[in-house]
PDB file of C-alpha atoms in Angstrom:
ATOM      1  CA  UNK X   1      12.083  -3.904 -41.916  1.00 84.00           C
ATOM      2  CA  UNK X   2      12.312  -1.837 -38.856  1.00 84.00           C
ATOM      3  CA  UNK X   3      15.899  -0.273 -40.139  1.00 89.00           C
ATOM      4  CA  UNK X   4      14.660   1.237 -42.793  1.00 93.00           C
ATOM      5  CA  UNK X   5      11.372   2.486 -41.002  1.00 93.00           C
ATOM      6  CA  UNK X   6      13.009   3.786 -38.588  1.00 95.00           C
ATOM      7  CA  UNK X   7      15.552   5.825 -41.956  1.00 95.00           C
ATOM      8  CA  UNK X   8      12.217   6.913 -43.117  1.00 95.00           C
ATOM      9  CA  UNK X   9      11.034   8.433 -40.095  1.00 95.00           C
ATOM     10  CA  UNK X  10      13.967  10.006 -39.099  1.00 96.00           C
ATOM     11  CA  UNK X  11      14.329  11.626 -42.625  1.00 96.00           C
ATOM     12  CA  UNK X  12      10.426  13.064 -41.976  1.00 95.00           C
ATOM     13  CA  UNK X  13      11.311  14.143 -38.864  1.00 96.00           C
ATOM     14  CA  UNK X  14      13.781  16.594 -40.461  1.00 96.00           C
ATOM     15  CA  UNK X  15      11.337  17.618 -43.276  1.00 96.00           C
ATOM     16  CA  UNK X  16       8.752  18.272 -40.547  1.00 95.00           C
ATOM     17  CA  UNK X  17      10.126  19.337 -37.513  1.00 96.00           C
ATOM     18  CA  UNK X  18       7.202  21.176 -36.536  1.00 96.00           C
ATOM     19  CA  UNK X  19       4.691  18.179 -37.241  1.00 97.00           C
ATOM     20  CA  UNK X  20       3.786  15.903 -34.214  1.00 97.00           C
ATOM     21  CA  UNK X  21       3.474  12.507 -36.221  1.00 97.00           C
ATOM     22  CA  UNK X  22       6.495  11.251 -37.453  1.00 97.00           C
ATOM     23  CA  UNK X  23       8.120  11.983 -34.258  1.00 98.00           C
ATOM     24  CA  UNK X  24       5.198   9.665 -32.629  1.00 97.00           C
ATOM     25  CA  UNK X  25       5.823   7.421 -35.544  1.00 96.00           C
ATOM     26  CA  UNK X  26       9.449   7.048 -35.025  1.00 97.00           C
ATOM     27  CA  UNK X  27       9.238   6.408 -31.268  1.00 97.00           C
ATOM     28  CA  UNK X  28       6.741   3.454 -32.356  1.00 96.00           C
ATOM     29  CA  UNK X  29       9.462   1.872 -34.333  1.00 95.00           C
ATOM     30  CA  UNK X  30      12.339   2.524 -31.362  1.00 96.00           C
ATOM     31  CA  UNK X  31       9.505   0.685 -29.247  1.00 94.00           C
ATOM     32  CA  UNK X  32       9.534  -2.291 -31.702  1.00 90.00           C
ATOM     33  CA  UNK X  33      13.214  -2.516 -31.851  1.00 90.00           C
ATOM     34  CA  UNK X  34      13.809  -2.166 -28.336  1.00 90.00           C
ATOM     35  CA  UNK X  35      15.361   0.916 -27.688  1.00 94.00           C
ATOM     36  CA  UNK X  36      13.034   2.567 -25.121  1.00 95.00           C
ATOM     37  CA  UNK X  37      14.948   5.735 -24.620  1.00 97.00           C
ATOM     38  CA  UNK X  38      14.689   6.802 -28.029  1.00 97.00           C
ATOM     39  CA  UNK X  39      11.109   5.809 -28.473  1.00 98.00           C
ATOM     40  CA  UNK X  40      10.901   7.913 -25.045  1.00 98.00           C
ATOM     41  CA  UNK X  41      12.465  10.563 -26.349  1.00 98.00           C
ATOM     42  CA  UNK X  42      10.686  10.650 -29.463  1.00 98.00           C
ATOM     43  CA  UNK X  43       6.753   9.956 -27.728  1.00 98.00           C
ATOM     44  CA  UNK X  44       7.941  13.467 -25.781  1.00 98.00           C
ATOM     45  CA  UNK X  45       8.719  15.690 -28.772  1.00 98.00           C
ATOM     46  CA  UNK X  46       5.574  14.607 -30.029  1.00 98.00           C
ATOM     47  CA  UNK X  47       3.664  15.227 -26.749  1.00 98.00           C
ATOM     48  CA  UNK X  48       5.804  18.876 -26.898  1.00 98.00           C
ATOM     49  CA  UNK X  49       4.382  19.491 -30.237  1.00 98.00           C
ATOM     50  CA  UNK X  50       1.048  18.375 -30.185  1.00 98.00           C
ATOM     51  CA  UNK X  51      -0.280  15.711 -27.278  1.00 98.00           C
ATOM     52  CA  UNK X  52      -1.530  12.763 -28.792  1.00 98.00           C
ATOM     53  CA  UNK X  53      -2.690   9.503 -27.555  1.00 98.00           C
ATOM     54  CA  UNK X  54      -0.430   7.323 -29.188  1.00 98.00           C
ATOM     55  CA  UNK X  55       2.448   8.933 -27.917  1.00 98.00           C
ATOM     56  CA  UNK X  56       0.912   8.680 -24.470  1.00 98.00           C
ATOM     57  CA  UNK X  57      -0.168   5.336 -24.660  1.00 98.00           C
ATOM     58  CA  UNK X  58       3.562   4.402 -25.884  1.00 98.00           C
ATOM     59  CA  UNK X  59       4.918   6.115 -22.829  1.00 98.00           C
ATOM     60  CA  UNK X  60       2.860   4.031 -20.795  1.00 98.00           C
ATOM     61  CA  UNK X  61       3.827   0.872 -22.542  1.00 96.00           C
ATOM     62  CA  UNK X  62       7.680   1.766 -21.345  1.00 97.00           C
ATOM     63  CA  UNK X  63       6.840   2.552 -17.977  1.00 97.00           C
ATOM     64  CA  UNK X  64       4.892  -0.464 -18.155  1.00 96.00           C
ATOM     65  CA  UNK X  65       7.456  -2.692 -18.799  1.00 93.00           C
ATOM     66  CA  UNK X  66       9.921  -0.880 -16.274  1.00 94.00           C
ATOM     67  CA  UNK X  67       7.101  -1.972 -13.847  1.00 94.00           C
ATOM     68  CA  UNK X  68       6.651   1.868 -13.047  1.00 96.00           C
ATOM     69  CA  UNK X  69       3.058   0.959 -12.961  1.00 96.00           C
ATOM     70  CA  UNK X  70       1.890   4.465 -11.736  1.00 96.00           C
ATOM     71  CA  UNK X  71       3.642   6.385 -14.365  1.00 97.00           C
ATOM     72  CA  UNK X  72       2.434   3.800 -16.423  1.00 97.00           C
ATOM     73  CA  UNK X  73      -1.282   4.025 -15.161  1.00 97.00           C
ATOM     74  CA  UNK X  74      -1.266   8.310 -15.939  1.00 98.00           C
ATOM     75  CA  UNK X  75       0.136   7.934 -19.243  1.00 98.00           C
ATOM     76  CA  UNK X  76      -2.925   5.176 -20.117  1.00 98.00           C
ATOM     77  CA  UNK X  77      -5.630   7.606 -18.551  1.00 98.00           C
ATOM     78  CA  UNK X  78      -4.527  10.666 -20.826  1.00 98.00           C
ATOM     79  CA  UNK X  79      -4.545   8.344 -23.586  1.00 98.00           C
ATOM     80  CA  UNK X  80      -8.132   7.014 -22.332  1.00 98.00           C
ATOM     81  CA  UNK X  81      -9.152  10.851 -22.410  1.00 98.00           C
ATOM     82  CA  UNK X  82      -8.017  11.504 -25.875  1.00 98.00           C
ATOM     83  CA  UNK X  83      -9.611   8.638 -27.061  1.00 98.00           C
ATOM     84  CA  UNK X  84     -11.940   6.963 -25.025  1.00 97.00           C
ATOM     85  CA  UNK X  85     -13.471   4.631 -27.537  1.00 97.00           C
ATOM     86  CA  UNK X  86     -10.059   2.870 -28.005  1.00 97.00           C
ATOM     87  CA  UNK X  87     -10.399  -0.787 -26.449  1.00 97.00           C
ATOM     88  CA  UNK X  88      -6.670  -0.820 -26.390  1.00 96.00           C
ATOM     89  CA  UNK X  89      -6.326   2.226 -23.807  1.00 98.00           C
ATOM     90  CA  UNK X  90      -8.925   0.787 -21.331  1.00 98.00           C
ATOM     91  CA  UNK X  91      -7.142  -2.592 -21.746  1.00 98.00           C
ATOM     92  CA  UNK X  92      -4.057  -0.989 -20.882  1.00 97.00           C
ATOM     93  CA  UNK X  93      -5.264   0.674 -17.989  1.00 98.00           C
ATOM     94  CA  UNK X  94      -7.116  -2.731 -16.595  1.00 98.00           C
ATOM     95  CA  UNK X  95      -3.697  -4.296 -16.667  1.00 97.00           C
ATOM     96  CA  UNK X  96      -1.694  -1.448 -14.749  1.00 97.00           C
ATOM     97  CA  UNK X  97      -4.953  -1.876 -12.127  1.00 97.00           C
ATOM     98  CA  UNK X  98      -3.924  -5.323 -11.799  1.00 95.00           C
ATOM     99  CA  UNK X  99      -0.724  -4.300 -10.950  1.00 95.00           C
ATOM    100  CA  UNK X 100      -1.550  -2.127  -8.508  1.00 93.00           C
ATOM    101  CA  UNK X 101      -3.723  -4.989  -6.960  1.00 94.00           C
ATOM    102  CA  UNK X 102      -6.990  -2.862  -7.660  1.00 96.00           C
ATOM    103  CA  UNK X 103      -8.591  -5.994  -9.113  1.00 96.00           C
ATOM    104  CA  UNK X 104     -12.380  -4.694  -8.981  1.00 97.00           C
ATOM    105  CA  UNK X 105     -10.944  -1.306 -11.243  1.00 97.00           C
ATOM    106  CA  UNK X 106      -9.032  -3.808 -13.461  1.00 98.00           C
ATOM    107  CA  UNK X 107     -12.519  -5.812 -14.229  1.00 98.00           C
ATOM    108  CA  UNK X 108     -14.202  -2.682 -14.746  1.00 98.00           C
ATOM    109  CA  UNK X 109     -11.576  -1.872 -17.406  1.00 98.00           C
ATOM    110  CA  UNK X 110     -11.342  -4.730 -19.220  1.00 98.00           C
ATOM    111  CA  UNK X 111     -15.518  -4.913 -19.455  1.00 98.00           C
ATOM    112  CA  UNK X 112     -14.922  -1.010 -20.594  1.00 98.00           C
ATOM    113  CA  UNK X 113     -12.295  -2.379 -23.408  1.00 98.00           C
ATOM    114  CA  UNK X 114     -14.766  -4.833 -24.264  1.00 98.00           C
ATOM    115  CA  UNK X 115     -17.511  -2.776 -24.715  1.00 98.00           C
ATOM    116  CA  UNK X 116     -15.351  -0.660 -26.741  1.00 98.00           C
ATOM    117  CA  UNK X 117     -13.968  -3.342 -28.476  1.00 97.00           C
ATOM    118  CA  UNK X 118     -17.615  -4.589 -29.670  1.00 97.00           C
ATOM    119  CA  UNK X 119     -19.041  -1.128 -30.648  1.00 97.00           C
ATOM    120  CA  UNK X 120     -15.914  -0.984 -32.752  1.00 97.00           C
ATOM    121  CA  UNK X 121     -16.941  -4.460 -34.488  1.00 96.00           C
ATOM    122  CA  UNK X 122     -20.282  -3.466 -35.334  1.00 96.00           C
ATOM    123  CA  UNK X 123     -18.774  -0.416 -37.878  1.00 95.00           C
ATOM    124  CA  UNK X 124     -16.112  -3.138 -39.187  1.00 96.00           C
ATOM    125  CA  UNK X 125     -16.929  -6.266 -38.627  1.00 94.00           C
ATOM    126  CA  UNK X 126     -13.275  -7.109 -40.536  1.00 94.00           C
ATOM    127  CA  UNK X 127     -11.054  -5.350 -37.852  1.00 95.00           C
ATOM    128  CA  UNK X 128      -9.494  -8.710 -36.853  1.00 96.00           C
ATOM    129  CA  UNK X 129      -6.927  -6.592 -34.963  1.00 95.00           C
ATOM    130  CA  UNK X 130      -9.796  -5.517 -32.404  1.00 96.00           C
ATOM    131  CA  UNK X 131     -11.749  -9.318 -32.301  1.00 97.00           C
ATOM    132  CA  UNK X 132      -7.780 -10.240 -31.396  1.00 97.00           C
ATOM    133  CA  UNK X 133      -7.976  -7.942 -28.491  1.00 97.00           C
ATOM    134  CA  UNK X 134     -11.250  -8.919 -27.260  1.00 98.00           C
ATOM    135  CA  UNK X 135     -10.486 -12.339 -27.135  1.00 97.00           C
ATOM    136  CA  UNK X 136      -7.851 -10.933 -24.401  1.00 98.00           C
ATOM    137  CA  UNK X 137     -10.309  -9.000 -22.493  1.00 98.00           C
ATOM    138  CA  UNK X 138     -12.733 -11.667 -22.319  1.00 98.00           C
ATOM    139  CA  UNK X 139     -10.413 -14.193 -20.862  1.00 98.00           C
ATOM    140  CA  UNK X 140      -9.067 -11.594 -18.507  1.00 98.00           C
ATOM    141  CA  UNK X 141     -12.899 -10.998 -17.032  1.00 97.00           C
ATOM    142  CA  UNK X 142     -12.792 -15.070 -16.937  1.00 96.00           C
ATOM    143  CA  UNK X 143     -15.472 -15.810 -20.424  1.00 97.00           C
ATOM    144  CA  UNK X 144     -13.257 -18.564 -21.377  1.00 96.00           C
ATOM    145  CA  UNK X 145     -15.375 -19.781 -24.452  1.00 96.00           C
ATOM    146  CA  UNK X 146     -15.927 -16.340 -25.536  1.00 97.00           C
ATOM    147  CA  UNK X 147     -12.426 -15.340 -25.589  1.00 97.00           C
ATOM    148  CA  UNK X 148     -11.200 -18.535 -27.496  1.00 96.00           C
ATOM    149  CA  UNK X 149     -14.339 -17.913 -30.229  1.00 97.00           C
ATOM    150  CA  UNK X 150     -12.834 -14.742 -30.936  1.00 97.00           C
ATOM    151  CA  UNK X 151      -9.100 -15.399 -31.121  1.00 96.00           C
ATOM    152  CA  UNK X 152      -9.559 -18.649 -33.611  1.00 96.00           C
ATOM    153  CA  UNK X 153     -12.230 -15.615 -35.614  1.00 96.00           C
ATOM    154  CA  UNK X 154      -9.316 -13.490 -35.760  1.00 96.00           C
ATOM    155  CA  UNK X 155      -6.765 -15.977 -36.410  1.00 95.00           C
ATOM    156  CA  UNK X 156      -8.644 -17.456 -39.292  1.00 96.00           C
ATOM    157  CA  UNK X 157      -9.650 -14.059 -40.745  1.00 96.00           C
ATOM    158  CA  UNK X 158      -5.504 -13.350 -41.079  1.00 94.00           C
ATOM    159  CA  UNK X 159      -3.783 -16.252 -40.416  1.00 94.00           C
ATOM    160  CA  UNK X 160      -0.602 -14.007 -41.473  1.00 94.00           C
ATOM    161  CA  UNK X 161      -0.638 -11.626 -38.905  1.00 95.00           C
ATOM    162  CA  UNK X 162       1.816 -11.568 -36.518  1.00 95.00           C
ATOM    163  CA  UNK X 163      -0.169  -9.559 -34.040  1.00 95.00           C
ATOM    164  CA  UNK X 164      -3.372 -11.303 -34.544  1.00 96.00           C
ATOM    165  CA  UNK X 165      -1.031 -14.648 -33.609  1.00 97.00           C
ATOM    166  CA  UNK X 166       0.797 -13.391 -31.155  1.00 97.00           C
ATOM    167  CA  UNK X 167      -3.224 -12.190 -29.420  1.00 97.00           C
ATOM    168  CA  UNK X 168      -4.386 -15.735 -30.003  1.00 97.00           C
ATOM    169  CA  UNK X 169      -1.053 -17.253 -28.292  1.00 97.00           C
ATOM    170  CA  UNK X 170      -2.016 -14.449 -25.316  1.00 97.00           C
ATOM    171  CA  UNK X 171      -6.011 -15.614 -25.042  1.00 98.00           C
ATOM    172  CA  UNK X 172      -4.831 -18.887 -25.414  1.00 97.00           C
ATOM    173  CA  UNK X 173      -2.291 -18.755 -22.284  1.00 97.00           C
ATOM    174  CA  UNK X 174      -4.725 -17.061 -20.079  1.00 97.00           C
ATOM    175  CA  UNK X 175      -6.757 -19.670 -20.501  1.00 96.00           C
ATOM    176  CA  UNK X 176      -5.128 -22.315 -19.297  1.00 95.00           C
ATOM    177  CA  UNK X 177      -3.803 -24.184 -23.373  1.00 95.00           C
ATOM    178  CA  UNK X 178      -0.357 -23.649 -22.596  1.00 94.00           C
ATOM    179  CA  UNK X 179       0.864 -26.123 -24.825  1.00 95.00           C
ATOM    180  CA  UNK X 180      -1.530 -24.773 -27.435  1.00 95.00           C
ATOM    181  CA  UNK X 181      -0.045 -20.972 -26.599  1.00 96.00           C
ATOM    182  CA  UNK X 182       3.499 -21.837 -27.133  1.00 95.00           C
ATOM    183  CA  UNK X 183       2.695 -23.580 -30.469  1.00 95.00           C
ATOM    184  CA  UNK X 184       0.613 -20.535 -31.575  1.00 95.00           C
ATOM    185  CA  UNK X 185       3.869 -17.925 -30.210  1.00 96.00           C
ATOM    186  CA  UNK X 186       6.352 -19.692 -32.169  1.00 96.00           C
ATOM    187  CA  UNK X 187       4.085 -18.981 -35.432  1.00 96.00           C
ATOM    188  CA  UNK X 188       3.405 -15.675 -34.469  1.00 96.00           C
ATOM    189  CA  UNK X 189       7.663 -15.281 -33.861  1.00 95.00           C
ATOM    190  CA  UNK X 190       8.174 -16.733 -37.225  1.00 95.00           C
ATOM    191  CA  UNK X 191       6.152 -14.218 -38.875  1.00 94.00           C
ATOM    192  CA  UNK X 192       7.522 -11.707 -37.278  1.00 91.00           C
ATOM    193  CA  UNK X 193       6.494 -10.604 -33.779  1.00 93.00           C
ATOM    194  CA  UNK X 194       9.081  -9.005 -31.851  1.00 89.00           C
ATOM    195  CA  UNK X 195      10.738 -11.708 -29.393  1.00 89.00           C
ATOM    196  CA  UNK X 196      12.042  -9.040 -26.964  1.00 87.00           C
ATOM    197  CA  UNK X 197       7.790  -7.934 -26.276  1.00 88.00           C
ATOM    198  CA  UNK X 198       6.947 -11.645 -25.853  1.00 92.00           C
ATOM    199  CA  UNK X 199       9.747 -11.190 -23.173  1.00 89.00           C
ATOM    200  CA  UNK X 200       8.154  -8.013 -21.706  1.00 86.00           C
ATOM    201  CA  UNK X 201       4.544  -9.609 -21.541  1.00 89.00           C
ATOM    202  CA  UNK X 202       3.832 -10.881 -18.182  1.00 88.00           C
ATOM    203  CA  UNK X 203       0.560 -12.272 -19.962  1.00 90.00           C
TER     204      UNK X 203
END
């Protein structure tokens, strides 16, 4: 319901034009429409207010997907500073390394998002969002058996999730199952992932 998020954050906005969050908040639901100047424009009023990582890393997502991979690659690092035992950040900067056809720095990345990633499991073992993503990074650093164990974990922890579908459908192309990764990406569609990022994901 991305209309009326995005009527909710707005409204905040106004009540707290002083507070860095719902700005970040609303450029996070621009990003899931679509509308990247907005969610630009929204990430930098948060940054002006108060820098944050997730308005960083969203800024890198956009220059990401306008293959501005070095403007991409700074906004991942300050994210990385902020909060360097996100898997997510170190994930995102292994991919913009692959980009820039640094492929030792992008390894080195995704083992950091992994490591990450696995400290993170053993304070919640239920974070099915995280065993999603590391079923990514370990097929991107080539642990094909690893990488499918955890995306069918995560998958049949919250066989709802769009996200957690969507990660499988991701793990599951990198490894070679296309016809298996199509299948899973329609589910994942159905329940609601956003068809324009499927578009946007080179993976």
């Amino acid at each position: 319901q991305l209309d009326d998020a995005i009527g909710a954050f707005t409204r905040l906005t106004e009540l707290k034009p002083k507070d860095a969050l719902p700005f970040q908040q609303l450029g996070s639901m621009y990003l899931l429409q679509g509308d990247f100047a907005r969610a630009s424009e929204n990430y930098e009023k948060s940054n002006a207010l108060r820098p944050n990582a997730e308005s960083f890393a969203g800024l890198g997502t956009i220059a990401y997907y306008g293959e501005r991979y070095d403007e991409a690659f700074r906004h991942y690092q300050q994210a990385a500073k902020m909060q360097p035992t996100i898997a997510g950040h170190h994930g995102n900067l292994g991919d913009t390394y692959q980009k820039r056809g640094l492929k030792t720095e992008a390894i080195a990345s995704y083992r950091e998002a992994i490591r990450q990633g696995e400290q993170a499991l053993k304070i919640n073992r239920n974070d099915v969002t995280t065993i999603a993503r590391l079923g990514v990074y370990y097929a991107k650093v080539g642990e094909w058996k690893v990488a499918e164990r955890h995306a069918n974990s995560a998958a049949r922890m919250n066989p709802t999730d769009p996200d957690v579908l969507y990660l499988k459908a991701v793990t599951l192309a990198l490894i070679g199952q296309r016809d298996a990764a199509m299948q899973q990406l329609s589910d994942a569609i159905k329940r609601g992932y956003a068809k324009h990022l499927a578009r946007e994901d080179d993976d």
